[in-house]
Amino acid sequence: MSLYSALYAGVSGLSAQSSAMATVADNITNINTVGYKSTESQFSTLVTDGRAKTNYSAGGVAAVPVSMVSKQGLLQASGSNTDLAIDGGGFFVTRSSIDGTGDVAFTRAGSFKPDEEGFMRNAAGLYLYGWRLDAQGQYTNTGSLNQLQPVRVSDLTGTAVPTSRLQMRANLQSTTTAHVGAYTAGDMATGTVTPDFTRSFDIYDSQGGAHRVTMAYLKTGANKWASEIYAQPATDVTATNGVLASGAVNFNPDGSLDKATSSAALFGPLNVTWSNSAASVPITLALGDNGGINGLTQFGSESALISSNVDGGKLGNLSSVEISKTGEVSATFDDGTTRSVFQLPIATFQNPDGLTRLSGNAYTISKQSGGMTLNQPGSLGAGGIAAGSLEASTVDLASEFTNMIRFQRAYSASSKIITTVDDMLREVSDLKR
């Protein structure tokens, strides 16, 4: 009898509208949840027999909740440098524990703060993961989650970083009289020949020990200089007479650096073996570009050091943490030293709306979401990172109140179907009287 199908259709309507009302309740209660993605209720018809021509049997309706995960929320400024938002597609990679065995969860809730051990954790207790950078600030993206480590910068306090880069901009006076007489590589280091210009720098080994390294220059002809890089004292290194590199530095007629015809050994990387057995890393020498004036130059002004910068040294107390738009996490210490520590990845999916929701405003991979790809922020479809910002909830309160009225009226109408069918069935049962 079609009346019974109408009764069941009314029941399905009550169930569907109550489910839709639940999505409204969830959305409204999460209106202030960081990075929350609203859920929409879509309805699908239920058909018992689509071929019926005379006797119609009602099927009803079913509610289908759809999470709008790909919808971008408004980025709002925050007072903390470790609060992060993603401007574009993708998710932060997190785990429920710091030992790498916890469940993986992807989230856009970037309210990360250091916990009691210094690990970055958000309000849901999920730990932020990234690639740890080596001494040269490099990392390898294998696409595997197992290569990621929990982000922690406080463990650097009291440690040391070896020097990996020496930058110098200096002018060598073009009117300097060229050296007359014999010159052999190493003569400036031993004091046999007095250089025309020298500058010394403190270079640090992996144990934080400081070593004095000198760059010396001797004019040997028009636009030609001999150069040596040596340690003082020479016993600090295993190289003969402490000479780490030597060769010729040439300049173009306009005073710019002719790096192409200069000795490659003078422009790095510089490999140093310390006699105290402390480890070191190759030191990149940033002394200018070929044909440029951003490093060594030869002009008529007095020979002088214009600027220089040497990294490395002992790390003091952690002062602040800075995160760039490309996801590079840098630690700044109280002595002004800055070191890049982690690179944050962004996980992207072919269908982010197909991700499975988890408690804590997070998601996990599902069959509908497709495979995961890890990339640096701002590349290959991954959004950039906005430090000091949080992504607001995508809930529209006005729309939710409107939906609440709609679903409430539809629920009442479905209940009216049931009462009406009940009256009709009573009429049928009364026929026997």
Short mmCIF file of C-alpha atoms in Angstrom, two decimals:
data_model
loop_
_atom_site.label_atom_id
_atom_site.label_comp_id
_atom_site.label_asym_id
_atom_site.label_seq_id
_atom_site.Cartn_x
_atom_site.Cartn_y
_atom_site.Cartn_z
CA MET A 1 0.00 0.00 0.00
CA SER A 2 1.33 3.46 -0.99
CA LEU A 3 0.26 4.90 2.35
CA TYR A 4 2.93 2.90 4.11
CA SER A 5 5.58 4.14 1.66
CA ALA A 6 4.44 7.70 2.40
CA LEU A 7 4.81 6.95 6.09
CA TYR A 8 8.38 5.71 5.54
CA ALA A 9 9.13 8.74 3.35
CA GLY A 10 8.06 11.00 6.20
CA VAL A 11 10.33 9.12 8.57
CA SER A 12 13.25 9.52 6.13
CA GLY A 13 12.47 13.22 5.95
CA LEU A 14 12.66 13.50 9.74
CA SER A 15 15.99 11.67 9.72
CA ALA A 16 17.44 13.76 6.86
CA GLN A 17 16.38 17.11 8.31
CA SER A 18 17.64 16.22 11.78
CA SER A 19 20.99 15.24 10.22
CA ALA A 20 21.08 18.55 8.36
CA MET A 21 20.29 20.39 11.60
CA ALA A 22 23.25 18.59 13.19
CA THR A 23 25.59 20.07 10.57
CA VAL A 24 24.21 23.52 11.36
CA ALA A 25 24.83 22.95 15.06
CA ASP A 26 28.37 21.79 14.37
CA ASN A 27 29.08 24.81 12.18
CA ILE A 28 27.71 27.36 14.60
CA THR A 29 29.58 25.91 17.59
CA ASN A 30 32.85 26.03 15.57
CA ILE A 31 32.47 29.57 14.31
CA ASN A 32 35.56 30.61 16.32
CA THR A 33 37.59 27.44 15.71
CA VAL A 34 40.87 28.23 13.92
CA GLY A 35 40.99 26.74 10.45
CA TYR A 36 37.56 25.10 10.70
CA LYS A 37 35.91 24.17 7.41
CA SER A 38 32.12 24.34 7.35
CA THR A 39 30.01 21.32 6.43
CA GLU A 40 27.08 21.63 4.04
CA SER A 41 24.09 19.30 3.92
CA GLN A 42 23.04 18.21 0.48
CA PHE A 43 19.98 16.05 -0.11
CA SER A 44 19.58 12.99 -2.32
CA THR A 45 16.33 11.36 -3.37
CA LEU A 46 15.48 7.76 -2.49
CA VAL A 47 13.49 5.91 -5.19
CA THR A 48 11.83 2.53 -4.63
CA ASP A 49 10.64 1.89 -8.21
CA GLY A 50 11.37 4.40 -10.92
CA ARG A 51 9.43 2.41 -13.54
CA ALA A 52 6.05 2.67 -11.80
CA LYS A 53 3.27 3.99 -14.07
CA THR A 54 0.09 3.67 -12.01
CA ASN A 55 0.83 2.89 -8.37
CA TYR A 56 3.47 5.23 -6.96
CA SER A 57 5.59 4.19 -3.99
CA ALA A 58 7.37 6.99 -2.14
CA GLY A 59 11.07 6.61 -1.46
CA GLY A 60 11.99 9.60 0.62
CA VAL A 61 15.19 11.58 1.04
CA ALA A 62 18.67 11.17 2.50
CA ALA A 63 21.00 13.86 3.80
CA VAL A 64 24.57 13.86 2.48
CA PRO A 65 27.02 15.99 4.54
CA VAL A 66 29.79 17.55 2.43
CA SER A 67 32.85 19.14 4.07
CA MET A 68 34.05 22.21 2.18
CA VAL A 69 37.70 21.56 3.02
CA SER A 70 39.08 23.37 -0.01
CA LYS A 71 37.31 26.62 0.91
CA GLN A 72 39.81 29.31 1.99
CA GLY A 73 39.15 31.07 5.27
CA LEU A 74 40.00 34.69 6.02
CA LEU A 75 43.55 35.23 7.29
CA GLN A 76 43.58 37.23 10.51
CA ALA A 77 46.59 38.81 12.20
CA SER A 78 47.83 37.21 15.41
CA GLY A 79 50.17 38.35 18.16
CA SER A 80 52.43 35.29 18.01
CA ASN A 81 55.19 34.60 15.46
CA THR A 82 54.53 30.88 15.72
CA ASP A 83 50.88 31.19 14.70
CA LEU A 84 50.74 30.01 11.09
CA ALA A 85 48.19 30.20 8.30
CA ILE A 86 48.30 28.77 4.79
CA ASP A 87 47.52 31.25 2.04
CA GLY A 88 46.37 28.84 -0.66
CA GLY A 89 46.01 25.09 -0.89
CA GLY A 90 47.50 22.43 1.33
CA PHE A 91 47.83 21.34 4.94
CA PHE A 92 50.39 21.26 7.74
CA VAL A 93 51.76 17.81 8.53
CA THR A 94 51.28 16.82 12.18
CA ARG A 95 51.39 13.75 14.39
CA SER A 96 49.81 12.95 17.72
CA SER A 97 53.22 12.26 19.33
CA ILE A 98 56.86 13.37 19.03
CA ASP A 99 58.41 9.93 18.57
CA GLY A 100 57.30 9.59 14.95
CA THR A 101 54.95 6.70 15.67
CA GLY A 102 51.79 8.72 16.33
CA ASP A 103 48.94 8.93 13.86
CA VAL A 104 49.50 11.34 10.98
CA ALA A 105 46.98 14.17 10.70
CA PHE A 106 46.75 17.02 8.21
CA THR A 107 45.43 20.33 9.47
CA ARG A 108 45.13 24.01 8.69
CA ALA A 109 44.75 24.91 12.37
CA GLY A 110 48.11 26.67 12.75
CA SER A 111 47.89 27.90 16.35
CA PHE A 112 51.26 26.35 17.21
CA LYS A 113 53.03 27.09 20.50
CA PRO A 114 56.11 25.51 22.14
CA ASP A 115 55.16 22.95 24.78
CA GLU A 116 57.07 22.28 28.00
CA GLU A 117 59.81 20.50 26.01
CA GLY A 118 60.00 23.06 23.22
CA PHE A 119 58.09 21.08 20.56
CA MET A 120 55.62 23.03 18.41
CA ARG A 121 52.06 21.89 19.19
CA ASN A 122 48.65 23.33 18.34
CA ALA A 123 45.52 23.63 20.50
CA ALA A 124 44.40 20.11 19.55
CA GLY A 125 47.66 18.63 20.84
CA LEU A 126 49.03 17.84 17.36
CA TYR A 127 52.78 18.23 16.87
CA LEU A 128 54.12 20.08 13.83
CA TYR A 129 56.56 18.12 11.63
CA GLY A 130 59.14 19.26 9.07
CA TRP A 131 62.50 18.55 7.46
CA ARG A 132 65.47 19.28 9.72
CA LEU A 133 68.12 21.31 7.87
CA ASP A 134 71.77 20.27 7.88
CA ALA A 135 74.74 22.53 8.59
CA GLN A 136 74.54 23.92 5.05
CA GLY A 137 70.82 24.66 5.41
CA GLN A 138 69.85 21.89 2.98
CA TYR A 139 67.28 19.10 3.10
CA THR A 140 66.17 16.23 0.90
CA ASN A 141 62.52 15.84 -0.06
CA THR A 142 61.92 12.15 -0.63
CA GLY A 143 58.15 12.54 -0.40
CA SER A 144 58.10 10.24 2.62
CA LEU A 145 56.54 11.20 5.94
CA ASN A 146 59.17 9.11 7.71
CA GLN A 147 61.83 11.72 6.84
CA LEU A 148 60.02 14.40 8.82
CA GLN A 149 60.89 15.28 12.41
CA PRO A 150 58.98 17.17 15.10
CA VAL A 151 59.80 20.87 14.96
CA ARG A 152 61.85 21.90 17.97
CA VAL A 153 64.33 24.78 18.20
CA SER A 154 65.02 24.97 21.93
CA ASP A 155 67.46 22.03 21.73
CA LEU A 156 69.97 24.32 19.98
CA THR A 157 70.59 26.41 23.10
CA GLY A 158 74.17 25.99 24.29
CA THR A 159 75.32 24.22 21.11
CA ALA A 160 77.69 25.33 18.35
CA VAL A 161 77.41 25.81 14.61
CA PRO A 162 80.45 25.58 12.29
CA THR A 163 81.11 28.39 9.85
CA SER A 164 79.70 27.57 6.44
CA ARG A 165 79.82 30.96 4.69
CA LEU A 166 82.17 33.92 4.60
CA GLN A 167 81.07 37.00 2.70
CA MET A 168 83.39 39.93 2.04
CA ARG A 169 83.18 43.09 -0.01
CA ALA A 170 86.49 44.95 -0.25
CA ASN A 171 88.32 47.34 -2.55
CA LEU A 172 91.95 46.90 -3.62
CA GLN A 173 93.56 50.23 -4.53
CA SER A 174 94.33 50.28 -8.25
CA THR A 175 97.24 52.74 -7.84
CA THR A 176 99.16 50.36 -5.56
CA THR A 177 102.70 49.75 -6.79
CA ALA A 178 103.14 46.23 -8.13
CA HIS A 179 105.46 43.92 -6.21
CA VAL A 180 108.97 43.63 -7.63
CA GLY A 181 110.95 40.50 -7.03
CA ALA A 182 110.26 36.85 -6.51
CA TYR A 183 107.04 35.63 -5.02
CA THR A 184 106.03 32.06 -4.22
CA ALA A 185 102.68 30.92 -2.94
CA GLY A 186 102.85 30.88 0.86
CA ASP A 187 105.28 33.78 1.18
CA MET A 188 102.61 36.07 2.63
CA ALA A 189 101.59 33.45 5.19
CA THR A 190 105.19 32.97 6.36
CA GLY A 191 105.95 36.69 6.40
CA THR A 192 108.55 36.48 3.64
CA VAL A 193 106.56 38.97 1.58
CA THR A 194 104.45 41.75 3.08
CA PRO A 195 100.98 41.89 1.51
CA ASP A 196 99.45 45.16 0.33
CA PHE A 197 96.14 44.47 2.01
CA THR A 198 94.97 41.98 4.66
CA ARG A 199 91.83 41.31 6.61
CA SER A 200 91.28 38.66 9.32
CA PHE A 201 88.11 36.83 10.30
CA ASP A 202 87.10 34.53 13.15
CA ILE A 203 86.04 31.14 11.78
CA TYR A 204 84.27 28.59 14.01
CA ASP A 205 84.64 24.81 14.06
CA SER A 206 81.88 22.36 14.97
CA GLN A 207 82.72 22.61 18.66
CA GLY A 208 82.34 26.39 18.69
CA GLY A 209 86.10 27.04 18.79
CA ALA A 210 87.20 30.30 17.13
CA HIS A 211 90.13 30.34 14.69
CA ARG A 212 91.69 33.36 13.00
CA VAL A 213 91.82 33.17 9.20
CA THR A 214 93.45 35.93 7.14
CA MET A 215 92.91 36.96 3.53
CA ALA A 216 96.00 38.68 2.06
CA TYR A 217 96.44 40.42 -1.30
CA LEU A 218 99.63 41.43 -3.13
CA LYS A 219 99.58 43.39 -6.39
CA THR A 220 101.71 41.64 -9.02
CA GLY A 221 100.83 43.63 -12.15
CA ALA A 222 98.20 45.69 -13.93
CA ASN A 223 94.79 44.37 -12.82
CA LYS A 224 96.54 41.36 -11.26
CA TRP A 225 96.84 40.42 -7.59
CA ALA A 226 98.20 37.40 -5.76
CA SER A 227 96.07 36.19 -2.87
CA GLU A 228 96.46 33.79 0.04
CA ILE A 229 94.03 32.55 2.65
CA TYR A 230 95.82 31.22 5.71
CA ALA A 231 95.29 30.44 9.39
CA GLN A 232 96.99 32.34 12.21
CA PRO A 233 98.66 30.65 13.93
CA ALA A 234 99.48 28.12 11.25
CA THR A 235 99.33 25.32 13.82
CA ASP A 236 95.54 25.66 13.96
CA VAL A 237 95.29 23.71 10.71
CA THR A 238 97.07 20.73 9.20
CA ALA A 239 97.91 22.57 5.94
CA THR A 240 101.55 23.51 5.30
CA ASN A 241 102.33 26.97 6.73
CA GLY A 242 98.62 27.27 7.45
CA VAL A 243 97.83 28.09 3.80
CA LEU A 244 94.26 27.08 3.00
CA ALA A 245 94.12 28.49 -0.54
CA SER A 246 96.26 30.61 -2.84
CA GLY A 247 96.24 31.87 -6.40
CA ALA A 248 95.58 34.90 -8.60
CA VAL A 249 92.79 37.46 -8.50
CA ASN A 250 92.25 39.39 -11.72
CA PHE A 251 90.16 42.44 -12.51
CA ASN A 252 88.59 43.87 -15.63
CA PRO A 253 89.70 47.28 -16.97
CA ASP A 254 86.61 48.87 -15.38
CA GLY A 255 87.62 47.64 -11.91
CA SER A 256 85.09 44.81 -11.70
CA LEU A 257 86.09 41.28 -10.74
CA ASP A 258 87.34 39.02 -13.53
CA LYS A 259 86.39 35.85 -11.77
CA ALA A 260 86.58 33.72 -14.93
CA THR A 261 90.38 34.08 -15.20
CA SER A 262 91.04 34.15 -11.45
CA SER A 263 92.03 31.07 -9.44
CA ALA A 264 88.95 29.00 -8.60
CA ALA A 265 90.46 27.91 -5.26
CA LEU A 266 90.09 31.46 -3.92
CA PHE A 267 86.35 31.49 -4.40
CA GLY A 268 85.43 28.36 -2.48
CA PRO A 269 84.33 26.10 -1.14
CA LEU A 270 87.12 26.21 1.41
CA ASN A 271 87.84 22.86 3.10
CA VAL A 272 89.56 23.20 6.46
CA THR A 273 91.03 20.46 8.65
CA TRP A 274 91.54 21.75 12.18
CA SER A 275 94.48 20.38 14.14
CA ASN A 276 92.34 20.04 17.29
CA SER A 277 90.31 17.32 15.46
CA ALA A 278 87.12 19.40 15.60
CA ALA A 279 84.85 18.84 12.63
CA SER A 280 84.18 21.47 10.00
CA VAL A 281 82.02 21.95 6.93
CA PRO A 282 82.99 23.38 3.53
CA ILE A 283 83.07 27.18 3.79
CA THR A 284 81.50 29.02 0.88
CA LEU A 285 83.46 32.15 -0.02
CA ALA A 286 81.15 34.88 -1.28
CA LEU A 287 83.67 37.29 -2.77
CA GLY A 288 81.67 38.60 -5.70
CA ASP A 289 80.28 37.66 -9.09
CA ASN A 290 82.09 37.57 -12.39
CA GLY A 291 82.05 41.09 -13.84
CA GLY A 292 80.34 42.43 -10.72
CA ILE A 293 81.20 44.95 -8.04
CA ASN A 294 79.41 43.16 -5.19
CA GLY A 295 82.61 41.60 -3.81
CA LEU A 296 86.24 42.30 -4.62
CA THR A 297 86.82 45.46 -6.69
CA GLN A 298 89.81 47.48 -7.89
CA PHE A 299 89.30 51.22 -7.88
CA GLY A 300 91.49 54.23 -7.13
CA SER A 301 90.27 54.65 -3.57
CA GLU A 302 92.21 53.29 -0.62
CA SER A 303 92.23 49.54 -0.04
CA ALA A 304 89.57 48.87 2.57
CA LEU A 305 86.99 46.40 3.82
CA ILE A 306 83.51 47.61 2.91
CA SER A 307 81.42 44.87 4.51
CA SER A 308 81.71 41.30 5.72
CA ASN A 309 79.67 38.57 7.33
CA VAL A 310 80.67 35.25 8.89
CA ASP A 311 78.16 32.76 10.21
CA GLY A 312 78.59 30.07 12.86
CA GLY A 313 79.69 30.19 16.48
CA LYS A 314 78.30 29.27 19.86
CA LEU A 315 74.55 29.53 20.23
CA GLY A 316 73.23 31.31 23.31
CA ASN A 317 69.71 31.42 24.71
CA LEU A 318 66.85 31.27 22.24
CA SER A 319 65.35 34.71 21.73
CA SER A 320 62.71 34.23 19.05
CA VAL A 321 61.51 32.00 16.23
CA GLU A 322 60.83 33.32 12.76
CA ILE A 323 59.09 31.48 9.92
CA SER A 324 59.35 32.70 6.34
CA LYS A 325 56.69 32.61 3.64
CA THR A 326 58.47 29.62 2.12
CA GLY A 327 58.29 27.71 5.42
CA GLU A 328 61.89 28.10 6.61
CA VAL A 329 62.03 28.06 10.41
CA SER A 330 64.87 30.21 11.80
CA ALA A 331 65.97 30.51 15.41
CA THR A 332 67.32 33.83 16.66
CA PHE A 333 69.50 33.82 19.77
CA ASP A 334 70.18 36.53 22.32
CA ASP A 335 73.59 37.31 20.84
CA GLY A 336 72.02 38.11 17.46
CA THR A 337 72.98 34.80 15.85
CA THR A 338 70.39 33.38 13.48
CA ARG A 339 70.24 29.83 12.20
CA SER A 340 67.85 28.12 9.81
CA VAL A 341 66.70 24.94 11.52
CA PHE A 342 63.66 23.41 9.80
CA GLN A 343 61.84 23.50 6.49
CA LEU A 344 58.09 23.08 6.80
CA PRO A 345 56.36 21.01 4.10
CA ILE A 346 52.87 21.54 2.76
CA ALA A 347 50.81 18.44 1.95
CA THR A 348 48.50 18.71 -1.04
CA PHE A 349 45.81 16.36 -2.34
CA GLN A 350 44.03 15.95 -5.66
CA ASN A 351 40.65 16.18 -3.90
CA PRO A 352 40.98 17.79 -0.47
CA ASP A 353 37.19 17.74 -0.03
CA GLY A 354 37.43 13.93 0.06
CA LEU A 355 39.62 13.83 3.18
CA THR A 356 38.27 12.08 6.25
CA ARG A 357 37.60 14.39 9.19
CA LEU A 358 39.25 13.77 12.57
CA SER A 359 38.71 15.25 16.00
CA GLY A 360 40.93 18.26 16.62
CA ASN A 361 40.05 19.97 13.33
CA ALA A 362 42.30 17.65 11.34
CA TYR A 363 42.01 15.24 8.43
CA THR A 364 43.43 11.97 7.21
CA ILE A 365 43.85 10.40 3.78
CA SER A 366 40.93 8.55 2.22
CA LYS A 367 40.27 6.83 -1.07
CA GLN A 368 38.30 9.85 -2.27
CA SER A 369 41.06 12.36 -1.47
CA GLY A 370 43.69 10.76 -3.69
CA GLY A 371 47.40 10.56 -2.97
CA MET A 372 49.45 13.03 -0.92
CA THR A 373 52.31 15.20 -2.21
CA LEU A 374 54.84 17.00 -0.03
CA ASN A 375 56.31 20.23 -1.35
CA GLN A 376 57.88 23.44 -0.16
CA PRO A 377 55.31 26.18 0.54
CA GLY A 378 54.60 28.31 -2.51
CA SER A 379 55.59 25.67 -5.06
CA LEU A 380 53.70 23.13 -7.19
CA GLY A 381 50.25 24.08 -5.95
CA ALA A 382 51.17 24.41 -2.28
CA GLY A 383 50.09 27.64 -0.60
CA GLY A 384 52.47 30.04 1.07
CA ILE A 385 52.81 30.38 4.83
CA ALA A 386 51.73 33.54 6.61
CA ALA A 387 53.50 33.75 9.98
CA GLY A 388 51.77 35.69 12.73
CA SER A 389 48.38 34.92 11.21
CA LEU A 390 45.57 32.42 11.72
CA GLU A 391 42.95 31.17 9.28
CA ALA A 392 39.45 31.95 10.48
CA SER A 393 36.53 29.55 10.35
CA THR A 394 34.66 29.50 7.02
CA VAL A 395 31.26 29.43 8.77
CA ASP A 396 28.81 32.15 7.67
CA LEU A 397 26.56 32.74 10.66
CA ALA A 398 23.77 34.38 8.63
CA SER A 399 23.63 31.42 6.25
CA GLU A 400 23.58 28.97 9.14
CA PHE A 401 20.62 30.71 10.80
CA THR A 402 18.80 30.70 7.48
CA ASN A 403 19.49 26.98 7.06
CA MET A 404 18.29 26.39 10.60
CA ILE A 405 14.90 27.88 9.74
CA ARG A 406 14.71 25.87 6.50
CA PHE A 407 15.55 22.56 8.16
CA GLN A 408 13.22 23.23 11.07
CA ARG A 409 10.29 23.91 8.71
CA ALA A 410 11.13 20.86 6.61
CA TYR A 411 11.27 18.73 9.77
CA SER A 412 7.83 20.00 10.82
CA ALA A 413 6.48 19.27 7.33
CA SER A 414 7.86 15.73 7.45
CA SER A 415 6.21 15.16 10.80
CA LYS A 416 2.95 16.44 9.29
CA ILE A 417 3.21 13.71 6.62
CA ILE A 418 3.32 11.09 9.36
CA THR A 419 0.32 12.48 11.21
CA THR A 420 -1.65 12.79 7.96
CA VAL A 421 -0.88 9.22 6.90
CA ASP A 422 -1.84 8.10 10.39
CA ASP A 423 -5.26 9.76 9.98
CA MET A 424 -5.71 8.09 6.59
CA LEU A 425 -4.81 4.67 7.99
CA ARG A 426 -7.32 5.24 10.79
CA GLU A 427 -9.98 5.90 8.18
CA VAL A 428 -9.11 2.57 6.54
CA SER A 429 -9.32 0.71 9.84
CA ASP A 430 -12.71 2.32 10.53
CA LEU A 431 -14.19 0.82 7.37
CA LYS A 432 -14.96 -2.40 9.24
CA ARG A 433 -17.47 -0.67 11.49
#
